[in-house]
PDB file of C-alpha atoms in Angstrom:
ATOM      1  CA  MET A   1     -11.081  22.696  -3.976  1.00 49.00           C
ATOM      2  CA  LEU A   2     -12.358  20.649  -7.181  1.00 51.00           C
ATOM      3  CA  THR A   3     -15.199  22.582  -8.781  1.00 60.00           C
ATOM      4  CA  LYS A   4     -17.331  21.594 -11.876  1.00 61.00           C
ATOM      5  CA  ALA A   5     -14.991  22.976 -13.888  1.00 68.00           C
ATOM      6  CA  ASP A   6     -11.917  21.362 -12.658  1.00 85.00           C
ATOM      7  CA  ILE A   7     -12.985  17.807 -13.420  1.00 87.00           C
ATOM      8  CA  PRO A   8     -13.959  16.212 -16.865  1.00 91.00           C
ATOM      9  CA  SER A   9     -17.478  14.447 -16.574  1.00 89.00           C
ATOM     10  CA  TRP A  10     -15.984  11.250 -17.724  1.00 91.00           C
ATOM     11  CA  ILE A  11     -13.488  11.331 -15.081  1.00 92.00           C
ATOM     12  CA  ALA A  12     -16.076  11.892 -12.342  1.00 88.00           C
ATOM     13  CA  ALA A  13     -17.794   9.013 -13.582  1.00 89.00           C
ATOM     14  CA  ILE A  14     -14.858   6.921 -13.196  1.00 91.00           C
ATOM     15  CA  LEU A  15     -14.388   8.205  -9.585  1.00 88.00           C
ATOM     16  CA  SER A  16     -17.831   7.575  -8.657  1.00 90.00           C
ATOM     17  CA  TRP A  17     -17.806   4.138  -9.826  1.00 93.00           C
ATOM     18  CA  PRO A  18     -18.843   2.237  -6.578  1.00 90.00           C
ATOM     19  CA  ALA A  19     -16.380  -0.605  -7.253  1.00 93.00           C
ATOM     20  CA  LEU A  20     -13.400   1.453  -7.554  1.00 94.00           C
ATOM     21  CA  LEU A  21     -12.341   1.708  -3.999  1.00 92.00           C
ATOM     22  CA  PRO A  22     -12.689  -1.800  -3.351  1.00 94.00           C
ATOM     23  CA  ILE A  23     -10.795  -2.708  -6.469  1.00 96.00           C
ATOM     24  CA  SER A  24      -8.023  -0.169  -5.642  1.00 96.00           C
ATOM     25  CA  ARG A  25      -7.617  -1.521  -2.195  1.00 97.00           C
ATOM     26  CA  ILE A  26      -6.928  -4.780  -3.583  1.00 97.00           C
ATOM     27  CA  ALA A  27      -4.417  -3.494  -5.962  1.00 98.00           C
ATOM     28  CA  LEU A  28      -2.782  -1.453  -3.143  1.00 98.00           C
ATOM     29  CA  VAL A  29      -2.096  -4.663  -0.978  1.00 98.00           C
ATOM     30  CA  SER A  30      -1.631  -7.063  -4.036  1.00 98.00           C
ATOM     31  CA  ALA A  31       2.095  -7.261  -3.642  1.00 97.00           C
ATOM     32  CA  PHE A  32       1.510  -7.949  -0.028  1.00 98.00           C
ATOM     33  CA  LEU A  33      -0.708 -10.529  -0.306  1.00 98.00           C
ATOM     34  CA  ILE A  34       1.484 -12.101  -2.689  1.00 98.00           C
ATOM     35  CA  GLY A  35       4.488 -11.646  -0.847  1.00 98.00           C
ATOM     36  CA  GLY A  36       2.874 -13.315   2.416  1.00 98.00           C
ATOM     37  CA  ILE A  37       1.408 -16.252   0.249  1.00 98.00           C
ATOM     38  CA  GLN A  38       4.782 -17.130  -1.352  1.00 98.00           C
ATOM     39  CA  LYS A  39       6.485 -16.727   2.041  1.00 98.00           C
ATOM     40  CA  LEU A  40       3.985 -19.072   3.631  1.00 98.00           C
ATOM     41  CA  SER A  41       4.419 -21.389   0.523  1.00 98.00           C
ATOM     42  CA  ASP A  42       8.096 -21.561   0.859  1.00 98.00           C
ATOM     43  CA  PHE A  43       9.339 -20.912   4.506  1.00 98.00           C
ATOM     44  CA  ASN A  44      12.803 -21.614   4.052  1.00 98.00           C
ATOM     45  CA  GLY A  45      13.200 -19.002   1.311  1.00 98.00           C
ATOM     46  CA  ALA A  46      11.240 -16.485   3.400  1.00 98.00           C
ATOM     47  CA  VAL A  47      13.973 -17.129   5.713  1.00 98.00           C
ATOM     48  CA  ALA A  48      16.966 -16.762   3.438  1.00 98.00           C
ATOM     49  CA  GLU A  49      15.454 -13.590   2.557  1.00 96.00           C
ATOM     50  CA  GLN A  50      15.399 -12.273   6.016  1.00 97.00           C
ATOM     51  CA  ALA A  51      18.998 -13.458   6.434  1.00 97.00           C
ATOM     52  CA  HIS A  52      20.155 -11.804   3.484  1.00 96.00           C
ATOM     53  CA  PHE A  53      19.075  -8.503   4.504  1.00 93.00           C
ATOM     54  CA  GLY A  54      20.799  -8.800   7.777  1.00 94.00           C
ATOM     55  CA  LEU A  55      17.298  -9.295  10.032  1.00 95.00           C
ATOM     56  CA  GLU A  56      18.066 -11.502  12.830  1.00 96.00           C
ATOM     57  CA  PRO A  57      16.579 -13.795  14.059  1.00 98.00           C
ATOM     58  CA  ALA A  58      15.570 -14.577  10.170  1.00 98.00           C
ATOM     59  CA  TRP A  59      12.859 -17.272  11.139  1.00 98.00           C
ATOM     60  CA  LEU A  60      11.099 -14.634  13.200  1.00 98.00           C
ATOM     61  CA  TRP A  61      11.415 -11.991  10.883  1.00 97.00           C
ATOM     62  CA  ALA A  62      10.034 -14.353   8.253  1.00 98.00           C
ATOM     63  CA  ILE A  63       7.061 -15.084  10.692  1.00 98.00           C
ATOM     64  CA  ALA A  64       6.154 -11.731  11.474  1.00 98.00           C
ATOM     65  CA  ALA A  65       5.973 -10.721   7.526  1.00 98.00           C
ATOM     66  CA  ILE A  66       3.984 -13.492   6.885  1.00 98.00           C
ATOM     67  CA  ILE A  67       1.718 -12.488   9.657  1.00 98.00           C
ATOM     68  CA  VAL A  68       1.599  -8.935   8.892  1.00 98.00           C
ATOM     69  CA  GLU A  69       1.473  -9.111   5.109  1.00 98.00           C
ATOM     70  CA  LEU A  70      -1.590 -11.358   5.263  1.00 98.00           C
ATOM     71  CA  SER A  71      -3.592  -9.765   8.098  1.00 98.00           C
ATOM     72  CA  GLY A  72      -2.692  -6.267   6.909  1.00 98.00           C
ATOM     73  CA  SER A  73      -3.921  -7.041   3.499  1.00 98.00           C
ATOM     74  CA  VAL A  74      -7.072  -8.506   4.525  1.00 98.00           C
ATOM     75  CA  LEU A  75      -7.993  -5.640   6.941  1.00 98.00           C
ATOM     76  CA  VAL A  76      -7.329  -3.283   4.073  1.00 98.00           C
ATOM     77  CA  ILE A  77      -9.342  -5.307   1.820  1.00 97.00           C
ATOM     78  CA  TRP A  78     -12.272  -6.004   4.303  1.00 96.00           C
ATOM     79  CA  GLY A  79     -12.117  -2.163   5.236  1.00 94.00           C
ATOM     80  CA  ARG A  80     -12.149  -2.737   8.725  1.00 94.00           C
ATOM     81  CA  PHE A  81      -9.163  -1.649  11.012  1.00 97.00           C
ATOM     82  CA  VAL A  82      -7.865  -0.455   7.757  1.00 97.00           C
ATOM     83  CA  TRP A  83      -5.559   2.037  10.137  1.00 97.00           C
ATOM     84  CA  LEU A  84      -3.870  -0.949  11.698  1.00 98.00           C
ATOM     85  CA  GLY A  85      -3.448  -3.036   8.445  1.00 98.00           C
ATOM     86  CA  ALA A  86      -2.207  -0.340   6.818  1.00 98.00           C
ATOM     87  CA  GLY A  87      -0.107   0.868   9.452  1.00 98.00           C
ATOM     88  CA  GLY A  88       1.461  -2.567   9.771  1.00 98.00           C
ATOM     89  CA  LEU A  89       2.092  -2.841   5.914  1.00 98.00           C
ATOM     90  CA  GLY A  90       3.783   0.808   6.213  1.00 98.00           C
ATOM     91  CA  VAL A  91       5.884  -0.365   8.952  1.00 98.00           C
ATOM     92  CA  LEU A  92       7.129  -3.559   7.190  1.00 97.00           C
ATOM     93  CA  THR A  93       7.269  -1.749   3.988  1.00 98.00           C
ATOM     94  CA  ALA A  94       9.667   1.141   5.962  1.00 97.00           C
ATOM     95  CA  VAL A  95      11.773  -1.868   7.174  1.00 96.00           C
ATOM     96  CA  ALA A  96      12.339  -3.018   3.759  1.00 94.00           C
ATOM     97  CA  MET A  97      12.977   0.381   2.492  1.00 95.00           C
ATOM     98  CA  PHE A  98      15.834   0.713   5.024  1.00 95.00           C
ATOM     99  CA  THR A  99      17.439  -2.795   4.831  1.00 94.00           C
ATOM    100  CA  ALA A 100      16.913  -3.766   1.174  1.00 92.00           C
ATOM    101  CA  ASN A 101      17.433   0.031  -0.609  1.00 93.00           C
ATOM    102  CA  SER A 102      20.665   1.310   1.442  1.00 92.00           C
ATOM    103  CA  PHE A 103      21.496   3.368  -1.626  1.00 95.00           C
ATOM    104  CA  TRP A 104      23.428   5.939   0.685  1.00 95.00           C
ATOM    105  CA  SER A 105      26.215   3.377   0.761  1.00 95.00           C
ATOM    106  CA  MET A 106      26.082   2.208  -2.917  1.00 95.00           C
ATOM    107  CA  GLU A 107      27.354   3.717  -6.365  1.00 96.00           C
ATOM    108  CA  GLY A 108      26.387   3.477  -9.718  1.00 97.00           C
ATOM    109  CA  HIS A 109      23.912   1.577 -11.275  1.00 97.00           C
ATOM    110  CA  ASP A 110      23.186  -0.440  -7.751  1.00 96.00           C
ATOM    111  CA  ARG A 111      22.885   3.077  -6.322  1.00 96.00           C
ATOM    112  CA  PHE A 112      20.343   4.308  -9.142  1.00 97.00           C
ATOM    113  CA  MET A 113      18.288   1.155  -8.577  1.00 97.00           C
ATOM    114  CA  ALA A 114      18.187   1.282  -5.029  1.00 95.00           C
ATOM    115  CA  LEU A 115      17.113   4.980  -5.113  1.00 97.00           C
ATOM    116  CA  ASN A 116      14.461   4.360  -6.872  1.00 97.00           C
ATOM    117  CA  ALA A 117      13.082   1.258  -5.148  1.00 96.00           C
ATOM    118  CA  PHE A 118      13.678   3.431  -1.766  1.00 97.00           C
ATOM    119  CA  PHE A 119      11.339   6.090  -3.252  1.00 97.00           C
ATOM    120  CA  GLU A 120       8.539   3.759  -4.644  1.00 97.00           C
ATOM    121  CA  HIS A 121       8.318   2.143  -1.129  1.00 97.00           C
ATOM    122  CA  LEU A 122       7.843   5.661   0.437  1.00 98.00           C
ATOM    123  CA  GLY A 123       5.267   6.068  -2.211  1.00 97.00           C
ATOM    124  CA  LEU A 124       3.424   2.825  -1.278  1.00 98.00           C
ATOM    125  CA  ILE A 125       3.433   3.868   2.492  1.00 98.00           C
ATOM    126  CA  ALA A 126       1.770   7.231   1.475  1.00 98.00           C
ATOM    127  CA  GLY A 127      -0.670   5.501  -0.523  1.00 97.00           C
ATOM    128  CA  LEU A 128      -1.359   3.268   2.708  1.00 98.00           C
ATOM    129  CA  VAL A 129      -1.717   6.562   4.818  1.00 98.00           C
ATOM    130  CA  LEU A 130      -4.143   7.481   2.023  1.00 96.00           C
ATOM    131  CA  VAL A 131      -6.382   4.561   2.201  1.00 96.00           C
ATOM    132  CA  SER A 132      -6.585   5.046   6.126  1.00 96.00           C
ATOM    133  CA  VAL A 133      -7.425   8.526   5.601  1.00 95.00           C
ATOM    134  CA  LEU A 134     -10.313   7.708   3.205  1.00 92.00           C
ATOM    135  CA  SER A 135     -11.459   4.672   5.898  1.00 93.00           C
ATOM    136  CA  ILE A 136     -12.397   7.041   8.590  1.00 92.00           C
ATOM    137  CA  ARG A 137     -14.426   9.600   6.034  1.00 84.00           C
ATOM    138  CA  PRO A 138     -18.179   9.202   6.857  1.00 75.00           C
ATOM    139  CA  GLN A 139     -19.583   6.663   4.591  1.00 61.00           C
ATOM    140  CA  SER A 140     -21.640   9.489   2.672  1.00 52.00           C
ATOM    141  CA  GLU A 141     -18.161  11.525   1.213  1.00 55.00           C
ATOM    142  CA  LYS A 142     -17.231   7.734  -0.189  1.00 51.00           C
ATOM    143  CA  SER A 143     -20.406   6.876  -1.692  1.00 51.00           C
ATOM    144  CA  HIS A 144     -21.626   7.973  -5.369  1.00 48.00           C
ATOM    145  CA  GLU A 145     -23.105  11.266  -4.248  1.00 50.00           C
ATOM    146  CA  ALA A 146     -19.565  12.753  -3.226  1.00 50.00           C
ATOM    147  CA  PHE A 147     -18.646  13.081  -7.083  1.00 49.00           C
ATOM    148  CA  HIS A 148     -22.170  14.036  -7.887  1.00 52.00           C
ATOM    149  CA  ASP A 149     -21.057  17.661  -7.443  1.00 51.00           C
ATOM    150  CA  LEU A 150     -18.068  17.607  -9.219  1.00 51.00           C
ATOM    151  CA  GLN A 151     -20.183  16.589 -12.515  1.00 49.00           C
ATOM    152  CA  PRO A 152     -20.681  19.242 -14.905  1.00 50.00           C
ATOM    153  CA  SER A 153     -24.202  20.223 -15.102  1.00 50.00           C
ATOM    154  CA  PRO A 154     -26.032  19.161 -18.279  1.00 50.00           C
TER     155      PRO A 154
END
């Protein structure tokens, strides 16, 4: 448990900034938003991407990816049904982890790159879980007052 001595006042001030959580939610899903928009604007490229990773029928996987990336991102940013949006994005990320980053079947530099990407994706899934956990906390715990007790007394 954090105490006043565990956190510098300037850090507590940053963490209590009201816009931090919405900006962080946008940043968390930014890759999905950009990916969904790119796939939507170049559907043939999206289909080719799915086929490249062996996901068939590729057109169906491309449509599913677009829907999940865009709708999941909107739900996380909106702050409603975050569990649904983040859950969909997490499942999509897990599919990508195992299809695009099969480091266990690679060697050398390719293995190194795939291993890094695999665990970066795992970290992203953890971030989606955390944003879901935060979304179910009572609003008072998310407010500026939540960090007031962490700030050192003058």
